[in-house]
Amino acid sequence: MKLTDLKRLTARKTMEVSFPVPDGLECVVDSAGVARIPGLKAPPGFNLDQCVAEAESFTVRAGAGAAPRRASRAEVEQLVASLSGAAPAAPDHDE
């Protein structure tokens, strides 16, 4: 699972997903698919894709006003996998 997968998930399902990053901060991917790190004051010394790959727990908020809940990596991966049936794949044109 990559950061782009989380961005696509949050945008399509109108939800918010957050996960821990170094220095005790947290990355929040909002319902527009934008990843933000509140409290970050300088360019990060880490790669967000690597942080997603290493994250074992996430916080998921399914819509505005919904209570946040903790989710395991496996649960979030299932949500991401459910997207594959939600939209048809783009045709492959090798001409």
N, CA, C and O atoms as a GROMACS GRO file, in nm:
protein
  380
    1MET      N    1   0.085  -0.117   0.000
    1MET     CA    2   0.000   0.000   0.000
    1MET      C    3   0.090   0.124   0.000
    1MET      O    4   0.187   0.133   0.075
    2LYS      N    5   0.054   0.217  -0.087
    2LYS     CA    6   0.132   0.340  -0.101
    2LYS      C    7   0.047   0.461  -0.063
    2LYS      O    8  -0.074   0.450  -0.044
    3LEU      N    9   0.112   0.575  -0.052
    3LEU     CA   10   0.042   0.699  -0.021
    3LEU      C   11  -0.064   0.730  -0.126
    3LEU      O   12  -0.172   0.778  -0.093
    4THR      N   13  -0.034   0.703  -0.252
    4THR     CA   14  -0.132   0.729  -0.358
    4THR      C   15  -0.258   0.644  -0.338
    4THR      O   16  -0.368   0.688  -0.371
    5ASP      N   17  -0.243   0.522  -0.285
    5ASP     CA   18  -0.358   0.438  -0.256
    5ASP      C   19  -0.446   0.502  -0.149
    5ASP      O   20  -0.569   0.501  -0.160
    6LEU      N   21  -0.382   0.557  -0.044
    6LEU     CA   22  -0.459   0.623   0.062
    6LEU      C   23  -0.528   0.748   0.009
    6LEU      O   24  -0.642   0.776   0.046
    7LYS      N   25  -0.461   0.823  -0.076
    7LYS     CA   26  -0.520   0.944  -0.134
    7LYS      C   27  -0.644   0.908  -0.216
    7LYS      O   28  -0.747   0.975  -0.206
    8ARG      N   29  -0.633   0.805  -0.296
    8ARG     CA   30  -0.746   0.761  -0.378
    8ARG      C   31  -0.860   0.712  -0.290
    8ARG      O   32  -0.977   0.742  -0.317
    9LEU      N   33  -0.828   0.637  -0.185
    9LEU     CA   34  -0.929   0.585  -0.092
    9LEU      C   35  -1.006   0.699  -0.026
    9LEU      O   36  -1.129   0.698  -0.025
   10THR      N   37  -0.935   0.795   0.028
   10THR     CA   38  -1.002   0.904   0.100
   10THR      C   39  -1.086   0.989   0.008
   10THR      O   40  -1.194   1.035   0.046
   11ALA      N   41  -1.039   1.011  -0.114
   11ALA     CA   42  -1.115   1.093  -0.208
   11ALA      C   43  -1.241   1.022  -0.256
   11ALA      O   44  -1.347   1.083  -0.267
   12ARG      N   45  -1.231   0.893  -0.283
   12ARG     CA   46  -1.347   0.820  -0.334
   12ARG      C   47  -1.449   0.785  -0.226
   12ARG      O   48  -1.569   0.780  -0.254
   13LYS      N   49  -1.403   0.761  -0.106
   13LYS     CA   50  -1.493   0.721   0.001
   13LYS      C   51  -1.530   0.837   0.094
   13LYS      O   52  -1.600   0.817   0.193
   14THR      N   53  -1.484   0.958   0.063
   14THR     CA   54  -1.509   1.077   0.145
   14THR      C   55  -1.478   1.048   0.291
   14THR      O   56  -1.566   1.056   0.378
   15MET      N   57  -1.354   1.015   0.316
   15MET     CA   58  -1.310   0.983   0.452
   15MET      C   59  -1.173   1.045   0.477
   15MET      O   60  -1.113   1.104   0.387
   16GLU      N   61  -1.126   1.032   0.598
   16GLU     CA   62  -0.996   1.084   0.639
   16GLU      C   63  -0.918   0.971   0.702
   16GLU      O   64  -0.972   0.896   0.783
   17VAL      N   65  -0.792   0.958   0.666
   17VAL     CA   66  -0.705   0.854   0.723
   17VAL      C   67  -0.577   0.922   0.770
   17VAL      O   68  -0.520   1.004   0.699
   18SER      N   69  -0.534   0.887   0.889
   18SER     CA   70  -0.408   0.941   0.940
   18SER      C   71  -0.318   0.827   0.988
   18SER      O   72  -0.366   0.719   1.022
   19PHE      N   73  -0.188   0.854   0.990
   19PHE     CA   74  -0.089   0.755   1.032
   19PHE      C   75   0.031   0.829   1.090
   19PHE      O   76   0.056   0.944   1.056
   20PRO      N   77   0.105   0.762   1.177
   20PRO     CA   78   0.220   0.827   1.241
   20PRO      C   79   0.338   0.846   1.146
   20PRO      O   80   0.362   0.764   1.057
   21VAL      N   81   0.410   0.955   1.168
   21VAL     CA   82   0.535   0.982   1.098
   21VAL      C   83   0.640   1.014   1.205
   21VAL      O   84   0.604   1.035   1.321
   22PRO      N   85   0.769   1.018   1.169
   22PRO     CA   86   0.872   1.047   1.269
   22PRO      C   87   0.850   1.178   1.345
   22PRO      O   88   0.771   1.263   1.304
   23ASP      N   89   0.920   1.191   1.455
   23ASP     CA   90   0.916   1.309   1.542
   23ASP      C   91   0.784   1.325   1.615
   23ASP      O   92   0.750   1.436   1.658
   24GLY      N   93   0.708   1.217   1.629
   24GLY     CA   94   0.582   1.222   1.703
   24GLY      C   95   0.470   1.293   1.630
   24GLY      O   96   0.369   1.326   1.692
   25LEU      N   97   0.486   1.316   1.501
   25LEU     CA   98   0.383   1.383   1.422
   25LEU      C   99   0.292   1.281   1.356
   25LEU      O  100   0.313   1.160   1.367
   26GLU      N  101   0.190   1.332   1.288
   26GLU     CA  102   0.094   1.245   1.223
   26GLU      C  103   0.060   1.306   1.087
   26GLU      O  104   0.040   1.427   1.076
   27CYS      N  105   0.053   1.223   0.984
   27CYS     CA  106   0.012   1.267   0.852
   27CYS      C  107  -0.138   1.241   0.838
   27CYS      O  108  -0.186   1.132   0.870
   28VAL      N  109  -0.211   1.341   0.792
   28VAL     CA  110  -0.355   1.330   0.773
   28VAL      C  111  -0.383   1.340   0.623
   28VAL      O  112  -0.346   1.439   0.559
   29VAL      N  113  -0.449   1.238   0.568
   29VAL     CA  114  -0.492   1.241   0.428
   29VAL      C  115  -0.641   1.270   0.432
   29VAL      O  116  -0.720   1.189   0.479
   30ASP      N  117  -0.679   1.389   0.381
   30ASP     CA  118  -0.819   1.432   0.392
   30ASP      C  119  -0.906   1.381   0.278
   30ASP      O  120  -0.859   1.311   0.189
   31SER      N  121  -1.034   1.417   0.283
   31SER     CA  122  -1.130   1.366   0.185
   31SER      C  123  -1.109   1.420   0.044
   31SER      O  124  -1.174   1.375  -0.051
   32ALA      N  125  -1.020   1.516   0.029
   32ALA     CA  126  -0.983   1.566  -0.103
   32ALA      C  127  -0.860   1.493  -0.155
   32ALA      O  128  -0.814   1.519  -0.267
   33GLY      N  129  -0.806   1.401  -0.074
   33GLY     CA  130  -0.686   1.327  -0.114
   33GLY      C  131  -0.557   1.403  -0.091
   33GLY      O  132  -0.454   1.370  -0.150
   34VAL      N  133  -0.562   1.505  -0.006
   34VAL     CA  134  -0.444   1.587   0.023
   34VAL      C  135  -0.380   1.539   0.153
   34VAL      O  136  -0.448   1.527   0.255
   35ALA      N  137  -0.250   1.512   0.149
   35ALA     CA  138  -0.176   1.470   0.267
   35ALA      C  139  -0.114   1.592   0.335
   35ALA      O  140  -0.045   1.671   0.270
   36ARG      N  141  -0.141   1.607   0.464
   36ARG     CA  142  -0.087   1.719   0.542
   36ARG      C  143  -0.026   1.666   0.672
   36ARG      O  144  -0.069   1.564   0.726
   37ILE      N  145   0.074   1.737   0.719
   37ILE     CA  146   0.135   1.702   0.847
   37ILE      C  147   0.126   1.826   0.936
   37ILE      O  148   0.213   1.912   0.933
   38PRO      N  149   0.018   1.834   1.017
   38PRO     CA  150   0.005   1.949   1.107
   38PRO      C  151   0.124   1.955   1.203
   38PRO      O  152   0.166   1.853   1.257
   39GLY      N  153   0.176   2.073   1.223
   39GLY     CA  154   0.288   2.091   1.315
   39GLY      C  155   0.424   2.084   1.250
   39GLY      O  156   0.524   2.111   1.315
   40LEU      N  157   0.430   2.047   1.123
   40LEU     CA  158   0.558   2.039   1.054
   40LEU      C  159   0.604   2.181   1.021
   40LEU      O  160   0.532   2.256   0.955
   41LYS      N  161   0.723   2.218   1.067
   41LYS     CA  162   0.770   2.355   1.052
   41LYS      C  163   0.882   2.371   0.949
   41LYS      O  164   0.920   2.483   0.916
   42ALA      N  165   0.934   2.259   0.899
   42ALA     CA  166   1.042   2.263   0.801
   42ALA      C  167   1.024   2.144   0.707
   42ALA      O  168   0.944   2.055   0.734
   43PRO      N  169   1.098   2.143   0.596
   43PRO     CA  170   1.088   2.028   0.507
   43PRO      C  171   1.119   1.899   0.584
   43PRO      O  172   1.212   1.895   0.664
   44PRO      N  173   1.040   1.795   0.561
   44PRO     CA  174   1.059   1.671   0.638
   44PRO      C  175   1.187   1.599   0.600
   44PRO      O  176   1.234   1.607   0.487
   45GLY      N  177   1.242   1.529   0.696
   45GLY     CA  178   1.360   1.446   0.673
   45GLY      C  179   1.320   1.301   0.653
   45GLY      O  180   1.399   1.211   0.682
   46PHE      N  181   1.199   1.278   0.605
   46PHE     CA  182   1.149   1.142   0.584
   46PHE      C  183   1.064   1.139   0.459
   46PHE      O  184   1.022   1.243   0.407
   47ASN      N  185   1.038   1.018   0.410
   47ASN     CA  186   0.959   0.997   0.290
   47ASN      C  187   0.822   0.944   0.332
   47ASN      O  188   0.814   0.843   0.402
   48LEU      N  189   0.714   1.011   0.289
   48LEU     CA  190   0.580   0.970   0.329
   48LEU      C  191   0.543   0.831   0.278
   48LEU      O  192   0.474   0.757   0.348
   49ASP      N  193   0.588   0.794   0.158
   49ASP     CA  194   0.558   0.660   0.108
   49ASP      C  195   0.621   0.554   0.198
   49ASP      O  196   0.562   0.449   0.222
   50GLN      N  197   0.742   0.581   0.247
   50GLN     CA  198   0.808   0.488   0.337
   50GLN      C  199   0.733   0.481   0.470
   50GLN      O  200   0.721   0.373   0.529
   51CYS      N  201   0.684   0.595   0.518
   51CYS     CA  202   0.607   0.597   0.644
   51CYS      C  203   0.479   0.516   0.631
   51CYS      O  204   0.442   0.444   0.724
   52VAL      N  205   0.412   0.527   0.517
   52VAL     CA  206   0.290   0.447   0.494
   52VAL      C  207   0.326   0.299   0.492
   52VAL      O  208   0.256   0.217   0.551
   53ALA      N  209   0.435   0.265   0.425
   53ALA     CA  210   0.477   0.125   0.415
   53ALA      C  211   0.511   0.066   0.552
   53ALA      O  212   0.493  -0.055   0.572
   54GLU      N  213   0.557   0.148   0.645
   54GLU     CA  214   0.597   0.100   0.777
   54GLU      C  215   0.485   0.110   0.880
   54GLU      O  216   0.495   0.049   0.987
   55ALA      N  217   0.379   0.184   0.851
   55ALA     CA  218   0.271   0.205   0.948
   55ALA      C  219   0.194   0.076   0.972
   55ALA      O  220   0.158   0.004   0.879
   56GLU      N  221   0.168   0.048   1.099
   56GLU     CA  222   0.091  -0.070   1.136
   56GLU      C  223  -0.048  -0.035   1.186
   56GLU      O  224  -0.137  -0.121   1.188
   57SER      N  225  -0.068   0.091   1.226
   57SER     CA  226  -0.200   0.133   1.271
   57SER      C  227  -0.235   0.268   1.209
   57SER      O  228  -0.148   0.352   1.184
   58PHE      N  229  -0.362   0.287   1.187
   58PHE     CA  230  -0.413   0.407   1.123
   58PHE      C  231  -0.533   0.456   1.203
   58PHE      O  232  -0.592   0.381   1.280
   59THR      N  233  -0.568   0.581   1.183
   59THR     CA  234  -0.691   0.635   1.238
   59THR      C  235  -0.780   0.669   1.120
   59THR      O  236  -0.738   0.741   1.029
   60VAL      N  237  -0.902   0.618   1.122
   60VAL     CA  238  -0.995   0.636   1.010
   60VAL      C  239  -1.116   0.712   1.060
   60VAL      O  240  -1.173   0.680   1.164
   61ARG      N  241  -1.155   0.815   0.984
   61ARG     CA  242  -1.277   0.891   1.014
   61ARG      C  243  -1.361   0.885   0.886
   61ARG      O  244  -1.326   0.945   0.784
   62ALA      N  245  -1.472   0.814   0.893
   62ALA     CA  246  -1.556   0.790   0.775
   62ALA      C  247  -1.661   0.898   0.759
   62ALA      O  248  -1.778   0.876   0.792
   63GLY      N  249  -1.623   1.015   0.711
   63GLY     CA  250  -1.718   1.122   0.685
   63GLY      C  251  -1.716   1.229   0.792
   63GLY      O  252  -1.664   1.210   0.902
   64ALA      N  253  -1.773   1.342   0.757
   64ALA     CA  254  -1.778   1.457   0.849
   64ALA      C  255  -1.863   1.424   0.970
   64ALA      O  256  -1.973   1.370   0.957
   65GLY      N  257  -1.814   1.456   1.085
   65GLY     CA  258  -1.888   1.434   1.209
   65GLY      C  259  -1.876   1.293   1.264
   65GLY      O  260  -1.921   1.266   1.375
   66ALA      N  261  -1.815   1.202   1.188
   66ALA     CA  262  -1.800   1.064   1.236
   66ALA      C  263  -1.686   1.058   1.338
   66ALA      O  264  -1.588   1.131   1.329
   67ALA      N  265  -1.702   0.970   1.435
   67ALA     CA  266  -1.598   0.952   1.535
   67ALA      C  267  -1.480   0.877   1.474
   67ALA      O  268  -1.500   0.782   1.399
   68PRO      N  269  -1.359   0.919   1.506
   68PRO     CA  270  -1.242   0.847   1.454
   68PRO      C  271  -1.230   0.710   1.520
   68PRO      O  272  -1.267   0.692   1.636
   69ARG      N  273  -1.177   0.614   1.445
   69ARG     CA  274  -1.153   0.481   1.501
   69ARG      C  275  -1.017   0.431   1.456
   69ARG      O  276  -0.968   0.466   1.348
   70ARG      N  277  -0.957   0.349   1.538
   70ARG     CA  278  -0.828   0.290   1.505
   70ARG      C  279  -0.852   0.174   1.410
   70ARG      O  280  -0.951   0.101   1.422
   71ALA      N  281  -0.762   0.158   1.315
   71ALA     CA  282  -0.772   0.049   1.218
   71ALA      C  283  -0.633  -0.010   1.197
   71ALA      O  284  -0.533   0.062   1.194
   72SER      N  285  -0.629  -0.140   1.183
   72SER     CA  286  -0.502  -0.207   1.157
   72SER      C  287  -0.463  -0.189   1.010
   72SER      O  288  -0.544  -0.148   0.928
   73ARG      N  289  -0.340  -0.221   0.980
   73ARG     CA  290  -0.293  -0.214   0.842
   73ARG      C  291  -0.378  -0.303   0.753
   73ARG      O  292  -0.414  -0.264   0.642
   74ALA      N  293  -0.411  -0.423   0.801
   74ALA     CA  294  -0.492  -0.516   0.722
   74ALA      C  295  -0.630  -0.458   0.690
   74ALA      O  296  -0.680  -0.476   0.579
   75GLU      N  297  -0.691  -0.388   0.785
   75GLU     CA  298  -0.822  -0.327   0.762
   75GLU      C  299  -0.814  -0.218   0.654
   75GLU      O  300  -0.901  -0.211   0.566
   76VAL      N  301  -0.712  -0.136   0.661
   76VAL     CA  302  -0.697  -0.028   0.563
   76VAL      C  303  -0.664  -0.087   0.426
   76VAL      O  304  -0.713  -0.038   0.324
   77GLU      N  305  -0.584  -0.190   0.422
   77GLU     CA  306  -0.552  -0.256   0.295
   77GLU      C  307  -0.679  -0.315   0.232
   77GLU      O  308  -0.695  -0.313   0.110
   78GLN      N  309  -0.770  -0.367   0.315
   78GLN     CA  310  -0.898  -0.418   0.263
   78GLN      C  311  -0.981  -0.305   0.203
   78GLN      O  312  -1.043  -0.323   0.098
   79LEU      N  313  -0.982  -0.190   0.269
   79LEU     CA  314  -1.055  -0.074   0.215
   79LEU      C  315  -0.997  -0.032   0.080
   79LEU      O  316  -1.071  -0.002  -0.014
   80VAL      N  317  -0.865  -0.031   0.072
   80VAL     CA  318  -0.798   0.006  -0.054
   80VAL      C  319  -0.832  -0.097  -0.162
   80VAL      O  320  -0.860  -0.061  -0.276
   81ALA      N  321  -0.829  -0.225  -0.126
   81ALA     CA  322  -0.859  -0.331  -0.222
   81ALA      C  323  -1.003  -0.324  -0.272
   81ALA      O  324  -1.032  -0.361  -0.385
   82SER      N  325  -1.093  -0.275  -0.186
   82SER     CA  326  -1.234  -0.265  -0.227
   82SER      C  327  -1.254  -0.163  -0.338
   82SER      O  328  -1.356  -0.165  -0.406
   83LEU      N  329  -1.159  -0.073  -0.355
   83LEU     CA  330  -1.170   0.028  -0.461
   83LEU      C  331  -1.156  -0.033  -0.599
   83LEU      O  332  -1.208   0.022  -0.696
   84SER      N  333  -1.087  -0.144  -0.611
   84SER     CA  334  -1.063  -0.202  -0.743
   84SER      C  335  -1.193  -0.240  -0.812
   84SER      O  336  -1.199  -0.241  -0.935
   85GLY      N  337  -1.297  -0.273  -0.736
   85GLY     CA  338  -1.425  -0.305  -0.795
   85GLY      C  339  -1.516  -0.185  -0.808
   85GLY      O  340  -1.621  -0.194  -0.870
   86ALA      N  341  -1.477  -0.071  -0.749
   86ALA     CA  342  -1.562   0.047  -0.746
   86ALA      C  343  -1.561   0.125  -0.877
   86ALA      O  344  -1.659   0.191  -0.911
   87ALA      N  345  -1.453   0.117  -0.950
   87ALA     CA  346  -1.444   0.191  -1.075
   87ALA      C  347  -1.376   0.104  -1.180
   87ALA      O  348  -1.283   0.030  -1.148
   88PRO      N  349  -1.423   0.110  -1.304
   88PRO     CA  350  -1.359   0.029  -1.408
   88PRO      C  351  -1.217   0.075  -1.433
   88PRO      O  352  -1.186   0.194  -1.425
   89ALA      N  353  -1.133  -0.019  -1.464
   89ALA     CA  354  -0.993   0.014  -1.493
   89ALA      C  355  -0.985   0.088  -1.625
   89ALA      O  356  -1.064   0.065  -1.716
   90ALA      N  357  -0.888   0.176  -1.634
   90ALA     CA  358  -0.868   0.249  -1.759
   90ALA      C  359  -0.818   0.154  -1.865
   90ALA      O  360  -0.734   0.068  -1.837
   91PRO      N  361  -0.868   0.166  -1.988
   91PRO     CA  362  -0.824   0.075  -2.093
   91PRO      C  363  -0.675   0.095  -2.124
   91PRO      O  364  -0.623   0.207  -2.117
   92ASP      N  365  -0.609  -0.012  -2.157
   92ASP     CA  366  -0.467  -0.009  -2.190
   92ASP      C  367  -0.453   0.000  -2.341
   92ASP      O  368  -0.492  -0.092  -2.412
   93HIS      N  369  -0.398   0.110  -2.389
   93HIS     CA  370  -0.383   0.130  -2.533
   93HIS      C  371  -0.237   0.125  -2.571
   93HIS      O  372  -0.164   0.223  -2.557
   94ASP      N  373  -0.193   0.010  -2.617
   94ASP     CA  374  -0.055  -0.006  -2.665
   94ASP      C  375  -0.058  -0.006  -2.817
   94ASP      O  376  -0.061  -0.112  -2.880
   95GLU      N  377  -0.056   0.111  -2.873
   95GLU     CA  378  -0.066   0.121  -3.019
   95GLU      C  379   0.064   0.161  -3.079
   95GLU      O  380   0.075   0.174  -3.201
   0.00000   0.00000   0.00000
